[in-house]
CSV table of C-alpha atoms in Angstrom, one decimal:
chain,number,residue,atom,x,y,z
C,15,MET,CA,0.1,0.0,-0.2
C,16,THR,CA,1.5,3.5,-0.7
C,17,ALA,CA,1.2,6.6,1.5
C,18,ALA,CA,-1.4,8.2,-0.5
C,19,GLU,CA,-3.2,4.9,-0.4
C,20,ALA,CA,-2.4,4.4,3.2
C,21,VAL,CA,-4.0,7.6,3.6
C,22,GLU,CA,-7.6,7.0,2.0
C,23,ALA,CA,-8.1,4.5,3.8
C,24,ILE,CA,-7.4,5.8,7.1
C,25,GLN,CA,-9.4,8.7,6.6
C,26,ARG,CA,-12.1,6.3,5.0
C,27,GLU,CA,-11.9,4.6,8.3
C,28,MET,CA,-11.7,7.6,10.8
C,29,THR,CA,-15.0,8.9,8.9
C,30,ALA,CA,-16.6,5.8,9.6
C,31,PHE,CA,-15.6,5.7,13.3
C,32,ALA,CA,-16.8,8.9,13.6
C,33,ARG,CA,-20.1,7.6,12.4
C,34,ARG,CA,-20.6,4.7,14.3
C,35,ALA,CA,-20.0,6.6,17.6
C,36,ARG,CA,-22.5,9.0,16.8
C,37,ALA,CA,-24.4,6.3,15.9
C,38,SER,CA,-23.8,4.6,19.3
C,39,ALA,CA,-23.9,7.9,21.6
C,40,GLY,CA,-27.3,8.3,20.3
C,41,ARG,CA,-28.4,5.1,20.9
C,42,MET,CA,-27.0,4.5,24.5
C,43,HIS,CA,-28.9,7.0,25.7
C,44,PRO,CA,-30.8,9.5,23.2
C,45,GLU,CA,-30.8,12.8,24.8
C,46,LEU,CA,-27.0,12.9,25.3
C,47,SER,CA,-25.2,13.7,22.0
C,48,LEU,CA,-22.2,12.5,21.7
C,49,VAL,CA,-20.7,16.5,21.4
C,50,SER,CA,-22.9,16.5,24.7
C,51,TYR,CA,-21.2,13.3,26.2
C,52,THR,CA,-17.5,14.8,25.2
C,53,LEU,CA,-18.9,18.1,26.6
C,54,LEU,CA,-20.0,16.6,29.5
C,55,GLY,CA,-16.8,14.6,29.8
C,56,HIS,CA,-14.5,17.3,29.4
C,57,LEU,CA,-16.1,19.7,32.2
C,58,GLU,CA,-15.7,16.7,34.4
C,59,GLU,CA,-11.8,16.1,33.7
C,60,ARG,CA,-11.1,19.6,33.9
C,61,GLY,CA,-13.5,20.5,37.5
C,62,GLY,CA,-15.4,22.8,35.8
C,63,CYS,CA,-14.5,25.6,32.5
C,64,ARG,CA,-16.2,28.6,30.8
C,65,ALA,CA,-17.9,27.9,27.7
C,66,THR,CA,-15.7,30.3,25.2
C,67,ASP,CA,-12.7,27.4,26.8
C,68,LEU,CA,-14.8,24.2,25.8
C,69,ALA,CA,-15.6,26.0,22.2
C,70,ALA,CA,-11.8,27.2,21.7
C,71,HIS,CA,-10.6,23.0,22.7
C,72,TYR,CA,-12.7,21.4,20.4
C,73,ALA,CA,-13.0,24.5,17.2
C,74,LEU,CA,-16.2,24.7,17.8
C,75,ASP,CA,-18.5,27.3,16.9
C,76,LYS,CA,-19.3,29.3,20.4
C,77,SER,CA,-23.3,29.4,19.3
C,78,THR,CA,-22.7,25.4,18.9
C,79,VAL,CA,-21.3,25.1,22.7
C,80,SER,CA,-24.0,27.8,23.0
C,81,ARG,CA,-26.9,25.8,22.3
C,82,GLN,CA,-25.5,22.8,23.9
C,83,VAL,CA,-24.8,24.3,27.2
C,84,ALA,CA,-28.2,24.9,27.1
C,85,ALA,CA,-30.0,21.9,26.5
C,86,LEU,CA,-27.2,20.6,29.2
C,87,GLU,CA,-28.9,22.7,31.9
C,88,ARG,CA,-32.3,22.4,31.1
C,89,ALA,CA,-31.8,18.4,31.3
C,90,GLY,CA,-30.2,19.3,34.8
C,91,LEU,CA,-27.2,18.0,33.8
C,92,ILE,CA,-24.5,21.3,34.3
C,93,GLU,CA,-25.0,24.3,36.0
C,94,ARG,CA,-23.4,28.2,36.0
C,95,ARG,CA,-21.7,28.9,38.9
C,96,LEU,CA,-19.4,32.3,39.8
C,97,ALA,CA,-15.2,32.2,38.9
C,98,PRO,CA,-14.4,32.9,42.6
C,99,ASP,CA,-11.4,35.2,41.2
C,100,ASP,CA,-13.4,36.7,38.9
C,101,HIS,CA,-17.1,37.5,39.5
C,102,ARG,CA,-17.7,38.3,36.1
C,103,VAL,CA,-17.0,34.8,34.6
C,104,GLN,CA,-19.2,32.6,34.5
C,105,VAL,CA,-17.9,28.6,34.7
C,106,LEU,CA,-19.7,25.2,33.7
C,107,HIS,CA,-20.0,22.6,36.3
C,108,LEU,CA,-21.6,19.1,36.6
C,109,THR,CA,-24.7,18.9,38.4
C,110,ASP,CA,-24.8,15.1,40.4
C,111,ALA,CA,-27.3,14.3,38.0
C,112,GLY,CA,-25.0,15.3,35.2
C,113,ARG,CA,-21.9,13.0,36.9
C,114,GLN,CA,-24.3,9.7,38.0
C,115,LEU,CA,-25.1,10.3,33.4
C,116,LEU,CA,-21.8,10.6,32.5
C,117,ALA,CA,-20.8,7.4,34.4
C,118,ARG,CA,-23.5,5.4,33.6
C,119,VAL,CA,-22.6,6.4,29.6
C,120,THR,CA,-18.6,5.7,29.9
C,121,GLU,CA,-19.4,2.7,31.4
C,122,SER,CA,-21.7,1.3,28.5
C,123,ARG,CA,-19.1,2.9,25.9
C,124,ARG,CA,-16.0,1.0,27.7
C,125,ALA,CA,-17.8,-2.4,27.8
C,126,ALA,CA,-18.6,-2.0,23.9
C,127,PHE,CA,-14.9,-0.8,23.4
C,128,ARG,CA,-13.7,-3.7,25.8
C,129,GLU,CA,-16.2,-6.1,24.0
C,130,ARG,CA,-15.0,-4.4,19.7
C,131,LEU,CA,-11.2,-5.3,21.2
C,132,ALA,CA,-11.4,-8.5,23.1
C,133,ASP,CA,-9.7,-10.8,21.2
C,134,TRP,CA,-6.7,-7.8,19.6
C,135,PRO,CA,-3.7,-9.4,21.2
C,136,GLU,CA,-2.2,-6.4,23.9
C,137,GLU,CA,0.5,-5.3,21.4
C,138,ASP,CA,-1.7,-4.6,18.9
C,139,LEU,CA,-4.0,-2.4,21.8
C,140,ALA,CA,-0.7,-1.0,23.2
C,141,ARG,CA,0.3,0.3,19.2
C,142,PHE,CA,-3.6,1.4,18.3
C,143,ALA,CA,-3.7,3.8,21.7
C,144,ALA,CA,-0.3,5.5,21.2
C,145,TYR,CA,-1.4,5.9,17.2
C,146,LEU,CA,-4.1,7.4,18.6
C,147,THR,CA,-2.5,9.4,21.2
C,148,ARG,CA,0.1,10.6,18.8
C,149,TYR,CA,-2.7,11.4,15.7
C,150,ASN,CA,-4.9,13.8,18.3
C,151,ALA,CA,-1.6,15.2,20.1
C,152,TRP,CA,-1.0,17.0,16.1
C,153,THR,CA,-1.7,20.5,16.4
C,154,PRO,CA,-1.9,22.7,13.0
C,155,PRO,CA,0.8,25.7,12.7
C,156,GLU,CA,-0.3,28.8,13.9
C,157,PRO,CA,-1.8,30.9,10.0
C,158,GLY,CA,1.7,32.1,8.7
C,159,GLU,CA,4.0,29.5,10.0
C,160,ALA,CA,6.2,27.8,7.9
C,161,THR,CA,5.4,24.1,7.4
C,162,THR,CA,8.2,21.4,6.9
C-alpha cells in the first residue's frame, strides 16, 4: 500500500468510526449526543470551565457550544457558577445528575470498546492506543508559520 493509499484508507476508516460513534452515542442515551457527552467529559476532567474554553478546546463555533450548554442546563446535567476569582465570569460545572449520567454512559462505552477489542493481542492494543494518541496530539501550525 502506498502512502497515498494509506492516507485514503485512514480517512475512510476514521469517517466510519466517527459515524459509528455518533450513532452509538444516540443509542446509549438518546438525549445525550456525542458532542454533549464530550463536553460533559471535559467538564468533569477539568473540574469545570467556561463555555468559551469548551469552544476553543474542541474548535467548535461558540453558538454550537451555547446551544449544547443550554440543552445540558435544561436537562439538569450542568450548572453555572461564578468564578471565585472573577465574579463576572461564569464557570460550567457538572451537577450530581450530570456526573451520574456521564458515569453510566462512560461505562457503557467502555464495555462496547472492550467487547469490540476483546480478541486483539495486547501489543496491538498498545500500538493502536499510541497511534491514536499521537494522531490526536497533532496541532496545526499557526497562520503564517512555516511548515516543514
